[in-house]
Short mmCIF file of C-alpha atoms in Angstrom, two decimals:
data_model
loop_
_atom_site.label_atom_id
_atom_site.label_comp_id
_atom_site.label_asym_id
_atom_site.label_seq_id
_atom_site.Cartn_x
_atom_site.Cartn_y
_atom_site.Cartn_z
CA MET A 279 -0.14 -0.01 0.03
CA THR A 280 1.27 3.44 -0.98
CA SER A 281 1.83 6.17 1.46
CA GLU A 282 -1.04 7.96 -0.50
CA GLN A 283 -3.60 4.89 0.26
CA LYS A 284 -6.03 4.97 3.02
CA ARG A 285 -6.42 2.03 5.56
CA PRO A 286 -8.15 0.32 6.45
CA VAL A 287 -10.19 -0.89 3.33
CA VAL A 288 -13.50 -2.53 4.61
CA LEU A 289 -15.92 -4.91 2.49
CA ILE A 290 -19.27 -5.22 4.13
CA ILE A 291 -21.34 -8.03 2.65
CA ARG A 292 -24.92 -7.24 3.77
CA ASP A 293 -26.08 -10.95 3.04
CA GLY A 294 -29.43 -11.42 1.27
CA TRP A 295 -29.90 -7.35 0.78
CA GLY A 296 -31.09 -7.00 -2.65
CA ASN A 297 -32.38 -4.18 -4.85
CA ASN A 298 -36.04 -5.01 -5.86
CA PRO A 299 -36.76 -2.95 -9.01
CA TYR A 300 -40.46 -3.48 -9.21
CA PRO A 301 -42.48 -0.61 -7.75
CA GLU A 302 -45.68 -2.92 -7.35
CA TYR A 303 -43.66 -5.08 -4.98
CA GLN A 304 -42.74 -2.68 -2.66
CA GLU A 305 -45.15 -3.65 0.19
CA SER A 306 -43.33 -7.03 0.45
CA ASN A 307 -39.99 -5.37 0.29
CA ALA A 308 -38.28 -5.24 3.74
CA VAL A 309 -35.37 -3.12 2.31
CA HIS A 310 -37.77 -0.38 1.20
CA LEU A 311 -40.05 -0.72 4.40
CA ALA A 312 -37.12 -0.61 6.96
CA ASN A 313 -35.98 2.63 8.66
CA THR A 314 -32.51 2.74 6.99
CA PRO A 315 -30.83 6.28 7.26
CA VAL A 316 -27.44 5.08 7.16
CA ASP A 317 -27.90 3.51 3.79
CA ASP A 318 -29.97 6.52 2.50
CA TRP A 319 -27.19 8.73 3.83
CA MET A 320 -24.46 6.61 1.87
CA ARG A 321 -26.79 6.46 -1.45
CA GLU A 322 -26.94 10.07 -1.54
CA ASN A 323 -23.47 11.05 -0.56
CA TYR A 324 -21.51 8.12 -2.48
CA PRO A 325 -21.15 6.81 -5.73
CA HIS A 326 -23.31 3.61 -6.02
CA ILE A 327 -24.71 1.26 -8.68
CA THR A 328 -26.25 -2.40 -8.84
CA ILE A 329 -24.50 -5.60 -9.87
CA HIS A 330 -25.60 -8.89 -11.00
CA THR A 331 -25.28 -11.95 -8.50
CA SER A 332 -27.09 -14.82 -10.41
CA GLY A 333 -26.96 -17.13 -13.43
CA GLU A 334 -24.25 -16.78 -15.98
CA ASP A 335 -22.67 -13.82 -14.13
CA VAL A 336 -21.47 -16.10 -11.08
CA GLY A 337 -21.07 -19.37 -13.01
CA LEU A 338 -24.47 -20.54 -12.89
CA PRO A 339 -26.90 -21.82 -15.41
CA ALA A 340 -28.97 -18.81 -16.73
CA GLY A 341 -31.77 -17.99 -14.35
CA VAL A 342 -30.61 -19.61 -11.50
CA ILE A 343 -30.60 -18.05 -8.32
CA GLY A 344 -27.27 -16.89 -6.65
CA ASN A 345 -26.33 -18.03 -3.06
CA SER A 346 -23.84 -17.09 -0.34
CA GLU A 347 -21.52 -19.85 -1.25
CA VAL A 348 -21.14 -19.10 -5.00
CA GLY A 349 -21.72 -15.33 -4.04
CA HIS A 350 -18.51 -15.35 -1.62
CA GLN A 351 -16.50 -17.53 -3.85
CA ASN A 352 -17.00 -15.00 -6.90
CA ILE A 353 -16.28 -11.72 -4.68
CA GLY A 354 -12.89 -13.40 -3.46
CA ALA A 355 -11.95 -14.76 -6.72
CA GLY A 356 -12.26 -11.71 -8.54
CA ARG A 357 -13.42 -13.84 -11.71
CA ILE A 358 -16.51 -15.74 -12.76
CA VAL A 359 -16.22 -19.24 -11.21
CA ASN A 360 -18.10 -22.11 -12.81
CA GLN A 361 -19.96 -23.88 -10.24
CA GLU A 362 -20.34 -27.68 -9.19
CA LEU A 363 -24.19 -27.36 -10.58
CA LEU A 364 -22.96 -26.41 -13.90
CA ARG A 365 -20.08 -28.65 -14.03
CA ILE A 366 -21.81 -31.82 -13.09
CA SER A 367 -24.81 -31.26 -15.38
CA ASN A 368 -22.28 -30.34 -18.31
CA MET A 369 -20.85 -34.00 -17.39
CA ILE A 370 -24.01 -35.77 -17.48
CA ARG A 371 -24.87 -34.25 -20.73
CA SER A 372 -21.41 -35.09 -22.36
CA GLY A 373 -21.62 -38.72 -20.99
CA GLU A 374 -18.68 -38.01 -18.69
CA PHE A 375 -20.73 -38.70 -15.66
CA ALA A 376 -21.72 -42.16 -16.72
CA GLN A 377 -17.87 -43.25 -16.88
CA ASN A 378 -17.21 -42.00 -13.12
CA GLU A 379 -15.41 -44.57 -11.41
CA VAL A 380 -16.55 -43.75 -8.03
CA LEU A 381 -20.00 -43.96 -9.01
CA LEU A 382 -19.69 -46.98 -11.09
CA GLN A 383 -17.82 -48.78 -8.26
CA ALA A 384 -20.91 -47.83 -5.70
CA ILE A 385 -23.19 -49.43 -8.41
CA SER A 386 -21.27 -52.29 -9.20
CA HIS A 387 -20.94 -53.42 -5.36
CA VAL A 388 -25.02 -52.97 -5.23
CA LYS A 389 -25.23 -55.36 -8.51
CA ASN A 390 -22.55 -58.08 -7.27
CA SER A 391 -24.02 -57.86 -3.45
CA GLY A 392 -27.56 -57.63 -3.91
CA THR A 393 -27.75 -54.91 -1.48
CA ASN A 394 -29.41 -51.48 -2.04
CA LEU A 395 -28.36 -48.34 -3.49
CA HIS A 396 -29.67 -45.41 -1.37
CA LEU A 397 -29.71 -41.83 -3.19
CA MET A 398 -30.34 -38.95 -0.76
CA GLY A 399 -30.16 -35.26 -0.93
CA LEU A 400 -32.36 -32.00 -1.00
CA ALA A 401 -35.23 -32.61 -3.29
CA SER A 402 -35.57 -29.34 -4.89
CA ASP A 403 -35.07 -27.69 -8.31
CA ALA A 404 -33.57 -24.33 -6.65
CA GLY A 405 -30.07 -25.32 -7.81
CA VAL A 406 -28.43 -23.96 -4.51
CA HIS A 407 -27.36 -27.30 -2.83
CA SER A 408 -28.70 -29.87 -5.26
CA SER A 409 -29.95 -30.38 -8.46
CA LEU A 410 -33.01 -33.11 -9.86
CA GLU A 411 -30.85 -33.58 -12.91
CA HIS A 412 -28.21 -35.02 -10.91
CA LEU A 413 -30.67 -37.33 -9.03
CA TYR A 414 -32.04 -38.26 -12.26
CA GLY A 415 -28.42 -38.83 -13.86
CA LEU A 416 -28.03 -41.24 -10.98
CA LEU A 417 -31.37 -43.04 -11.25
CA ARG A 418 -30.47 -43.47 -15.30
CA LEU A 419 -26.94 -44.98 -14.43
CA ALA A 420 -28.21 -47.51 -11.89
CA LYS A 421 -30.89 -48.43 -14.60
CA GLU A 422 -28.42 -48.67 -17.32
CA HIS A 423 -26.21 -51.09 -14.83
CA GLY A 424 -28.95 -53.37 -14.40
CA ILE A 425 -29.86 -52.67 -10.81
CA LYS A 426 -33.30 -53.93 -10.08
CA LYS A 427 -36.47 -51.41 -9.48
CA ASP A 428 -36.59 -52.06 -5.61
CA GLN A 429 -32.94 -52.02 -4.89
CA VAL A 430 -32.57 -48.28 -5.31
CA LEU A 431 -34.02 -46.09 -2.45
CA VAL A 432 -34.41 -42.21 -2.86
CA HIS A 433 -34.45 -40.14 0.43
CA ASN A 434 -36.13 -36.89 0.22
CA PHE A 435 -34.81 -33.97 2.05
CA SER A 436 -37.42 -31.33 1.45
CA ASP A 437 -36.69 -27.78 0.88
CA GLY A 438 -38.85 -24.62 1.53
CA ARG A 439 -35.82 -22.30 2.13
CA ASP A 440 -34.24 -21.84 -1.26
CA CYS A 441 -37.66 -22.04 -2.98
CA GLN A 442 -41.57 -21.77 -1.86
CA PRO A 443 -42.14 -23.42 1.30
CA ASP A 444 -45.01 -25.77 -0.17
CA LEU A 445 -43.11 -26.65 -3.40
CA GLY A 446 -42.21 -29.69 -1.99
CA ILE A 447 -45.05 -32.18 -2.62
CA LYS A 448 -44.65 -30.84 -6.57
CA PHE A 449 -40.98 -31.88 -6.45
CA CYS A 450 -41.97 -35.29 -4.86
CA GLU A 451 -44.56 -35.78 -7.68
CA GLU A 452 -42.13 -35.15 -10.28
CA ILE A 453 -39.32 -37.56 -8.57
CA GLU A 454 -42.02 -40.14 -8.53
CA ALA A 455 -42.89 -39.70 -12.29
CA LYS A 456 -39.16 -39.88 -13.10
CA LEU A 457 -38.94 -43.08 -11.16
CA GLU A 458 -41.66 -44.59 -13.14
CA GLU A 459 -40.10 -43.25 -16.38
CA ILE A 460 -36.89 -44.76 -15.85
CA GLY A 461 -38.00 -47.61 -14.25
CA VAL A 462 -35.74 -47.81 -11.13
CA GLY A 463 -36.33 -46.63 -7.66
CA LYS A 464 -38.77 -45.84 -4.64
CA ILE A 465 -39.05 -42.76 -2.65
CA ALA A 466 -38.48 -44.33 0.87
CA SER A 467 -38.15 -41.50 3.30
CA VAL A 468 -39.23 -37.82 3.67
CA ILE A 469 -37.61 -35.32 6.01
CA GLY A 470 -36.97 -31.45 6.31
CA ARG A 471 -33.83 -29.97 5.63
CA PHE A 472 -33.96 -28.47 9.03
CA TYR A 473 -33.00 -31.74 10.51
CA ALA A 474 -30.85 -33.17 7.69
CA MET A 475 -29.01 -30.26 6.77
CA ASP A 476 -27.89 -28.44 9.60
CA ARG A 477 -24.37 -26.90 9.61
CA ASP A 478 -24.68 -24.98 13.00
CA ASP A 479 -23.51 -27.94 15.39
CA ARG A 480 -27.05 -28.88 16.38
CA TRP A 481 -26.36 -32.26 16.66
CA GLU A 482 -29.97 -33.24 18.12
CA ARG A 483 -31.48 -32.59 14.76
CA VAL A 484 -29.02 -34.41 12.76
CA GLU A 485 -29.61 -37.36 15.13
CA ILE A 486 -33.39 -37.32 14.23
CA ALA A 487 -32.36 -37.83 10.24
CA TYR A 488 -29.69 -40.24 11.01
CA ARG A 489 -32.42 -42.33 12.94
CA LEU A 490 -34.98 -42.15 9.91
CA LEU A 491 -32.27 -43.05 7.57
CA THR A 492 -30.99 -46.07 9.46
CA GLU A 493 -33.69 -47.10 11.78
CA GLY A 494 -37.17 -45.61 10.81
CA SER A 495 -39.61 -43.60 12.52
CA ASP A 496 -43.21 -43.86 14.24
CA SER A 497 -44.84 -41.80 11.38
CA TYR A 498 -45.54 -43.90 8.00
CA VAL A 499 -47.33 -43.09 4.79
CA ASN A 500 -48.43 -45.01 1.85
CA LYS A 501 -47.25 -42.55 -0.51
CA ALA A 502 -44.39 -40.07 -0.14
CA ALA A 503 -46.36 -37.19 -1.36
CA MET A 504 -48.49 -37.65 1.65
CA ALA A 505 -45.94 -36.66 3.90
CA TYR A 506 -45.86 -33.41 2.52
CA ARG A 507 -49.83 -33.18 2.81
CA GLU A 508 -50.03 -34.25 6.24
CA TYR A 509 -47.33 -31.57 7.28
CA TYR A 510 -49.03 -28.89 5.33
CA ASP A 511 -52.32 -29.50 7.10
CA ASN A 512 -50.52 -30.29 10.78
CA PRO A 513 -47.54 -28.40 11.40
CA ASP A 514 -45.39 -29.05 14.64
CA ASP A 515 -46.04 -25.52 15.56
CA ASP A 516 -46.56 -22.16 13.81
CA ASN A 517 -43.17 -21.20 13.57
CA ARG A 518 -42.09 -24.59 11.99
CA ARG A 519 -44.38 -24.52 8.57
CA GLY A 520 -43.40 -25.45 5.17
CA ASP A 521 -40.93 -28.18 3.54
CA GLU A 522 -37.97 -27.02 5.57
CA PHE A 523 -39.51 -28.61 8.67
CA ILE A 524 -41.35 -31.79 7.61
CA ARG A 525 -41.15 -34.38 10.33
CA PRO A 526 -39.33 -37.78 9.65
CA THR A 527 -41.49 -39.99 7.60
CA VAL A 528 -40.93 -43.57 6.34
CA VAL A 529 -42.88 -44.61 3.24
CA LEU A 530 -44.34 -48.02 3.10
CA GLY A 531 -43.97 -50.22 0.26
CA ASP A 532 -46.78 -52.27 -1.74
CA ASP A 533 -46.74 -54.61 0.73
CA GLY A 534 -47.50 -52.35 3.71
CA LYS A 535 -44.20 -52.56 5.42
CA PRO A 536 -41.48 -50.07 5.59
CA LEU A 537 -39.07 -49.45 2.70
CA PRO A 538 -35.44 -50.66 3.46
CA ARG A 539 -33.19 -48.49 5.55
CA ILE A 540 -29.51 -47.76 5.41
CA SER A 541 -27.81 -51.12 6.26
CA ASP A 542 -24.48 -52.79 6.33
CA GLY A 543 -23.18 -53.60 3.13
CA ASP A 544 -25.36 -51.11 1.14
CA SER A 545 -24.06 -48.27 -1.17
CA VAL A 546 -25.22 -44.56 -0.18
CA ILE A 547 -24.86 -41.54 -2.70
CA PHE A 548 -25.33 -38.14 -1.24
CA TYR A 549 -26.00 -36.22 -4.08
CA ASN A 550 -25.72 -32.62 -2.92
CA PHE A 551 -22.98 -30.68 -4.45
CA ARG A 552 -22.51 -27.94 -2.09
CA GLY A 553 -20.56 -29.00 0.94
CA ASP A 554 -21.61 -26.95 4.10
CA ARG A 555 -24.85 -28.46 5.09
CA PRO A 556 -24.12 -32.24 3.96
CA ARG A 557 -21.00 -32.17 6.46
CA GLU A 558 -22.69 -33.36 9.69
CA LEU A 559 -24.73 -36.01 8.33
CA THR A 560 -22.08 -37.48 6.42
CA LYS A 561 -19.59 -37.63 9.57
CA ALA A 562 -22.46 -39.46 11.22
CA PHE A 563 -22.16 -42.06 8.89
CA CYS A 564 -18.48 -42.20 8.05
CA LEU A 565 -16.32 -41.30 11.06
CA GLU A 566 -15.00 -44.31 13.11
CA THR A 567 -14.85 -42.22 16.35
CA PHE A 568 -18.31 -40.94 16.75
CA PRO A 569 -19.22 -38.70 18.71
CA TYR A 570 -15.86 -37.28 18.44
CA ASP A 571 -13.83 -34.16 20.09
CA GLY A 572 -14.07 -31.40 17.29
CA GLU A 573 -13.89 -27.69 17.04
CA GLY A 574 -17.08 -25.91 17.03
CA LYS A 575 -17.54 -22.88 14.85
CA ASP A 576 -16.93 -20.80 18.09
CA GLY A 577 -13.34 -22.22 18.01
CA VAL A 578 -14.17 -24.27 21.06
CA THR A 579 -13.39 -27.89 21.23
CA ARG A 580 -16.28 -30.10 22.48
CA LEU A 581 -17.89 -33.70 21.90
CA MET A 582 -19.54 -32.97 18.73
CA GLY A 583 -22.24 -35.79 17.54
CA PHE A 584 -24.77 -38.01 19.21
CA LYS A 585 -24.69 -41.68 20.51
CA ARG A 586 -24.57 -43.57 17.32
CA ASN A 587 -24.24 -47.24 18.25
CA CYS A 588 -21.91 -48.98 15.91
CA LYS A 589 -20.52 -47.81 12.48
CA LEU A 590 -22.62 -49.02 9.70
CA SER A 591 -20.67 -51.00 7.21
CA VAL A 592 -21.73 -48.94 4.09
CA ASN A 593 -20.06 -47.87 0.83
CA PHE A 594 -20.65 -43.74 1.27
CA ILE A 595 -20.27 -41.72 -1.91
CA THR A 596 -20.57 -37.95 -1.69
CA MET A 597 -21.01 -36.03 -5.08
CA THR A 598 -18.34 -33.54 -4.25
CA GLU A 599 -15.76 -33.08 -1.75
CA TYR A 600 -17.43 -31.64 1.28
CA GLU A 601 -14.49 -31.34 3.79
CA GLN A 602 -10.89 -31.93 3.46
CA GLY A 603 -9.71 -35.06 5.21
CA MET A 604 -13.43 -36.62 5.72
CA PRO A 605 -12.94 -40.27 5.20
CA VAL A 606 -15.45 -40.63 2.06
CA ASP A 607 -15.02 -40.92 -1.61
CA ALA A 608 -16.00 -37.95 -3.72
CA ALA A 609 -17.44 -38.61 -7.13
CA ILE A 610 -16.66 -35.15 -8.41
CA LYS A 611 -13.10 -33.83 -7.42
CA LYS A 612 -12.77 -30.04 -6.85
CA PRO A 613 -11.06 -28.24 -9.70
CA PRO A 614 -7.54 -27.01 -9.04
CA LYS A 615 -7.01 -24.06 -6.73
CA MET A 616 -7.22 -20.62 -8.18
CA ALA A 617 -4.46 -18.52 -8.01
CA ASN A 618 -4.29 -15.11 -6.77
CA THR A 619 -7.45 -14.64 -4.99
CA LEU A 620 -8.13 -11.77 -2.98
CA GLY A 621 -7.07 -13.25 0.35
CA SER A 622 -3.96 -14.92 -1.15
CA TYR A 623 -2.71 -11.73 -3.28
CA VAL A 624 -3.17 -9.44 -0.48
CA SER A 625 -1.36 -11.78 1.90
CA ASP A 626 1.51 -11.93 -0.75
CA ALA A 627 1.68 -8.58 -0.78
CA GLY A 628 2.64 -8.09 2.52
CA LEU A 629 -0.49 -6.81 3.86
CA THR A 630 -2.92 -7.85 6.80
CA GLN A 631 -6.46 -8.70 6.80
CA PHE A 632 -9.41 -9.49 9.02
CA ARG A 633 -12.32 -11.61 8.58
CA CYS A 634 -15.49 -11.41 10.57
CA ALA A 635 -18.97 -12.99 10.56
CA GLU A 636 -21.48 -14.85 12.86
CA THR A 637 -21.65 -18.62 13.11
CA GLU A 638 -23.91 -19.18 10.05
CA LYS A 639 -21.98 -16.91 7.69
CA PHE A 640 -18.37 -17.56 9.16
CA PRO A 641 -17.36 -20.35 6.35
CA HIS A 642 -18.45 -17.69 3.60
CA VAL A 643 -16.12 -14.82 4.42
CA THR A 644 -13.20 -17.53 5.03
CA PHE A 645 -13.62 -21.09 3.61
CA PHE A 646 -15.60 -19.97 0.68
CA PHE A 647 -14.20 -16.65 0.12
CA ASN A 648 -10.71 -18.16 0.04
CA ASP A 649 -11.72 -20.71 -2.71
CA TYR A 650 -12.37 -23.80 -0.35
CA ARG A 651 -9.33 -23.25 1.85
CA ASP A 652 -9.63 -24.05 5.95
CA GLU A 653 -6.10 -22.33 6.88
CA PRO A 654 -5.66 -18.54 7.20
CA TYR A 655 -3.25 -16.88 5.01
CA GLU A 656 -0.19 -15.16 6.20
CA GLY A 657 -1.52 -12.00 8.09
CA GLU A 658 -5.06 -13.17 7.97
CA ASP A 659 -7.00 -13.02 11.39
CA ARG A 660 -10.51 -14.21 12.06
CA GLN A 661 -13.20 -14.02 14.54
CA ILE A 662 -16.46 -15.93 14.72
CA ILE A 663 -19.53 -14.54 16.63
CA ALA A 664 -21.84 -17.23 17.56
CA SER A 665 -25.15 -16.91 16.30
CA PRO A 666 -28.21 -17.00 18.89
CA ARG A 667 -28.79 -20.79 19.82
CA GLU A 668 -32.01 -19.88 22.15
CA VAL A 669 -34.18 -19.69 18.90
CA THR A 670 -35.08 -22.37 16.39
CA THR A 671 -35.75 -19.72 13.82
CA TYR A 672 -34.42 -16.29 13.51
CA ASP A 673 -37.51 -14.37 13.00
CA GLN A 674 -37.54 -14.99 16.50
CA LYS A 675 -34.49 -12.58 16.94
CA PRO A 676 -34.10 -10.71 13.61
CA GLU A 677 -31.00 -8.66 15.07
CA MET A 678 -29.25 -12.21 15.33
CA SER A 679 -25.58 -11.42 16.71
CA ALA A 680 -25.11 -8.32 14.36
CA PRO A 681 -24.54 -6.00 17.49
CA GLU A 682 -21.78 -8.31 18.62
CA VAL A 683 -20.25 -8.42 15.36
CA THR A 684 -20.56 -4.61 15.01
CA GLN A 685 -18.58 -4.27 18.50
CA GLU A 686 -15.94 -6.87 17.15
CA MET A 687 -15.38 -4.78 14.11
CA LEU A 688 -15.05 -1.30 15.97
CA LYS A 689 -12.33 -3.08 18.32
CA ARG A 690 -10.54 -4.37 14.91
CA ILE A 691 -10.66 -0.83 13.38
CA GLU A 692 -9.48 0.91 16.36
CA SER A 693 -6.42 -1.59 16.54
CA GLU A 694 -5.38 -0.02 13.22
CA LYS A 695 -3.57 -3.48 12.50
CA TYR A 696 -5.65 -4.18 9.08
CA ASP A 697 -5.29 -3.30 5.76
CA LEU A 698 -8.28 -5.19 4.75
CA ILE A 699 -11.34 -6.07 6.41
CA VAL A 700 -14.18 -8.35 5.29
CA LEU A 701 -17.45 -8.89 7.25
CA ASN A 702 -20.70 -10.34 6.48
CA TYR A 703 -24.12 -9.28 8.43
CA ALA A 704 -26.06 -12.37 8.11
CA ASN A 705 -29.73 -10.91 9.22
CA GLY A 706 -31.20 -10.02 5.61
CA ASP A 707 -30.66 -13.53 4.43
CA MET A 708 -30.99 -15.92 7.39
CA VAL A 709 -34.37 -13.63 8.50
CA GLY A 710 -35.72 -13.42 5.24
CA HIS A 711 -35.38 -17.20 4.99
CA THR A 712 -38.13 -17.47 7.52
CA GLY A 713 -40.84 -15.68 5.31
CA SER A 714 -41.68 -13.21 8.14
CA LEU A 715 -41.86 -9.66 6.86
CA SER A 716 -42.10 -8.03 10.11
CA ALA A 717 -38.92 -9.63 11.15
CA ALA A 718 -37.08 -9.15 8.12
CA ILE A 719 -37.83 -5.13 8.47
CA LYS A 720 -36.31 -5.19 11.79
CA ALA A 721 -33.16 -7.40 10.38
CA VAL A 722 -32.52 -4.88 7.86
CA GLU A 723 -32.71 -1.96 10.48
CA ALA A 724 -30.33 -3.96 12.89
CA VAL A 725 -28.07 -4.03 9.98
CA ASP A 726 -28.11 -0.54 8.84
CA THR A 727 -27.28 0.42 12.63
CA GLY A 728 -24.34 -1.79 12.49
CA VAL A 729 -23.00 -0.34 9.18
CA GLY A 730 -23.38 3.09 10.20
CA LYS A 731 -21.42 2.41 13.30
CA ILE A 732 -18.60 0.73 11.20
CA VAL A 733 -18.70 3.51 8.50
CA LYS A 734 -18.16 6.32 10.98
CA ALA A 735 -15.05 4.47 12.51
CA VAL A 736 -13.67 3.80 9.00
CA LEU A 737 -13.83 7.20 7.74
CA ASP A 738 -12.56 8.44 11.13
CA LYS A 739 -9.44 6.42 10.23
CA GLY A 740 -9.14 7.91 6.74
CA GLY A 741 -10.29 4.65 5.40
CA SER A 742 -12.62 3.62 2.72
CA LEU A 743 -15.40 0.92 2.50
CA VAL A 744 -17.24 -1.14 -0.41
CA VAL A 745 -20.93 -1.82 0.88
CA THR A 746 -22.58 -4.54 -1.02
CA ALA A 747 -24.46 -8.12 -0.97
CA ASP A 748 -24.00 -11.59 -2.29
CA HIS A 749 -27.59 -12.16 -3.35
CA GLY A 750 -30.71 -10.76 -2.75
CA ASN A 751 -33.44 -12.22 -0.39
CA CYS A 752 -35.49 -10.04 2.14
CA GLU A 753 -36.44 -7.41 -0.58
CA GLN A 754 -39.11 -10.16 -1.78
CA MET A 755 -40.92 -11.55 0.87
CA ILE A 756 -44.31 -12.02 -0.73
CA ASP A 757 -44.57 -14.45 -3.84
CA PRO A 758 -46.11 -12.24 -6.40
CA GLU A 759 -47.47 -15.55 -8.44
CA THR A 760 -49.05 -17.08 -5.26
CA GLY A 761 -49.60 -14.48 -2.58
CA GLY A 762 -47.93 -16.62 -0.34
CA ILE A 763 -44.62 -15.91 1.55
CA HIS A 764 -41.40 -15.98 -0.29
CA THR A 765 -38.38 -17.41 1.75
CA ALA A 766 -36.02 -18.14 -1.30
CA HIS A 767 -33.04 -16.13 -2.63
CA THR A 768 -33.90 -13.72 -5.55
CA THR A 769 -32.28 -12.92 -9.07
CA TYR A 770 -32.42 -9.07 -8.58
CA ASP A 771 -29.19 -7.05 -8.63
CA VAL A 772 -27.88 -5.67 -5.39
CA ASP A 773 -26.50 -2.45 -4.76
CA LEU A 774 -22.68 -1.42 -4.35
CA ILE A 775 -21.62 1.77 -2.77
CA VAL A 776 -18.02 2.78 -2.59
CA VAL A 777 -17.57 4.93 0.52
CA ASP A 778 -14.39 7.09 0.10
CA GLU A 779 -13.87 10.91 0.37
CA SER A 780 -12.00 11.03 -2.72
CA TYR A 781 -14.82 9.25 -4.94
CA LYS A 782 -17.51 11.71 -3.85
CA GLY A 783 -19.34 12.94 -7.15
CA GLN A 784 -17.90 10.51 -9.22
CA GLU A 785 -19.80 7.44 -11.17
CA LEU A 786 -18.89 3.94 -11.02
CA ARG A 787 -18.81 1.77 -13.81
CA SER A 788 -22.34 0.01 -14.64
CA GLY A 789 -22.92 -3.45 -15.90
CA GLY A 790 -20.89 -5.15 -13.01
CA ARG A 791 -21.01 -8.75 -11.24
CA LEU A 792 -19.74 -10.06 -8.13
CA ALA A 793 -16.53 -11.03 -9.57
CA ASP A 794 -15.60 -6.98 -10.26
CA ILE A 795 -15.37 -6.49 -6.19
CA ALA A 796 -12.11 -7.89 -5.77
CA PRO A 797 -10.45 -5.67 -8.52
CA THR A 798 -12.23 -2.65 -6.86
CA VAL A 799 -11.14 -3.47 -3.32
CA LEU A 800 -7.35 -3.73 -4.76
CA ASN A 801 -8.01 -0.48 -6.50
CA LEU A 802 -8.76 1.18 -3.01
CA LEU A 803 -5.78 -0.64 -1.40
CA GLY A 804 -3.25 0.75 -4.25
CA LEU A 805 -2.30 -2.50 -5.71
CA PRO A 806 -2.18 -3.66 -9.30
CA GLN A 807 -4.60 -6.42 -10.23
CA PRO A 808 -3.11 -9.86 -11.17
CA SER A 809 -3.86 -11.10 -14.41
CA GLU A 810 -5.82 -14.35 -13.24
CA MET A 811 -8.40 -11.77 -12.00
CA THR A 812 -10.62 -11.06 -14.91
CA GLY A 813 -13.19 -8.91 -13.17
CA VAL A 814 -12.89 -5.12 -13.91
CA SER A 815 -12.87 -2.33 -11.01
CA LEU A 816 -16.00 -0.88 -10.89
CA ILE A 817 -14.17 2.44 -9.96
#
């Protein structure tokens, strides 16, 4: 950093804070309805634009919503990163998927041993964690290799978070139709992602999913779709409505008996491609020692897991590599590490950096931002702030841990130790997912308050900020087609504001995307842009 450049440069990611361009939707726009004096002041006094966060602009198929993993990876990379969703879909279409040795070995094992093949994952077309196209690719592969119809069991993890909360029954019916068309497989279980895809060390939830998959449940249905319908009509409580919370349910076969559970000798393929949410359930199946001593997201080592009894002897396959060092075979390997991401480049330049977020988004500003790297770079400090655990859904505490994140940030800014600071406010996304408009408004206001304190502290130090988001969510809380609640991300653009006294009155480049944020940050840091970064500074 040259002597003329200011420090620190702070990147604030207001997760899930999008820009809804439609006036007719403002009555369901938490960003519009909230009292946001800081955001209003920044937009009035500093250059700002909107940037793209979905589809081909972030390495996803056209029209597919962005998400936090994709968003943070693109931001940290400074280039468009082709995502697992697109990579795997292209492999299926090219025929490469059908030649995958790991998948073929799992199927061959079932064929030779007469055991069962279990396909489990998020049954949703949102494209955030999984793809039904990938499930269908696995079903066709099993059929092509002679696996019998009743040897393939599909376990639906219902969504309701990255899509409308009651679309699960539609996806279930689509899957059942595809099973009939391909001629192999039956849906054997249904359970909400609230249980099967926890990422916050809430092992009591994961245990419920594990028991369903391996032992069963006292809730039975004759047809998988009935599990959805019965839960829609009789949710566990008012705070747990929709597909996300569907209780563990076993599907009965034509003989009236429960369809098979995962047992010794079976092959299991977890077809989610995104790694953060399948990890806990995967560890329950695959770790030799379980429960185990592990470091929580708060940095404290404690006993993780639940009493599993004996480890099942199963051939467990994950679609991608969920975590380094996990003792499982991954069908699709990660691409080579990218050179000169923002974190590595700043470190190699001899500068210091700090990353901060609460539990729900801490992996995003570290692991995903650093291209799936767990270890900090030289000169990179991190601080996780615990997300509230006293509530089951964040509409019950819409401020979440934003005040604590803000206080940690103010302390770090005051230290004058860091050249680059990256933080994430989780509220707009996590509260937006609950579908509560009133809570989302409070969430936006909590973030705005925190941002205001940080902006003042940074400007007092002569620093500069980039204030933006990874994707939208809380700016659309009512589905315009159904009139029901909207809990998913959006494809809307997000705001980007450059808060720097020297750029007042200037205009930013239009047509930007998330990949352009890192070059913009380097511009503010006074560092040249490496050739590997193909994004373009917005300044």
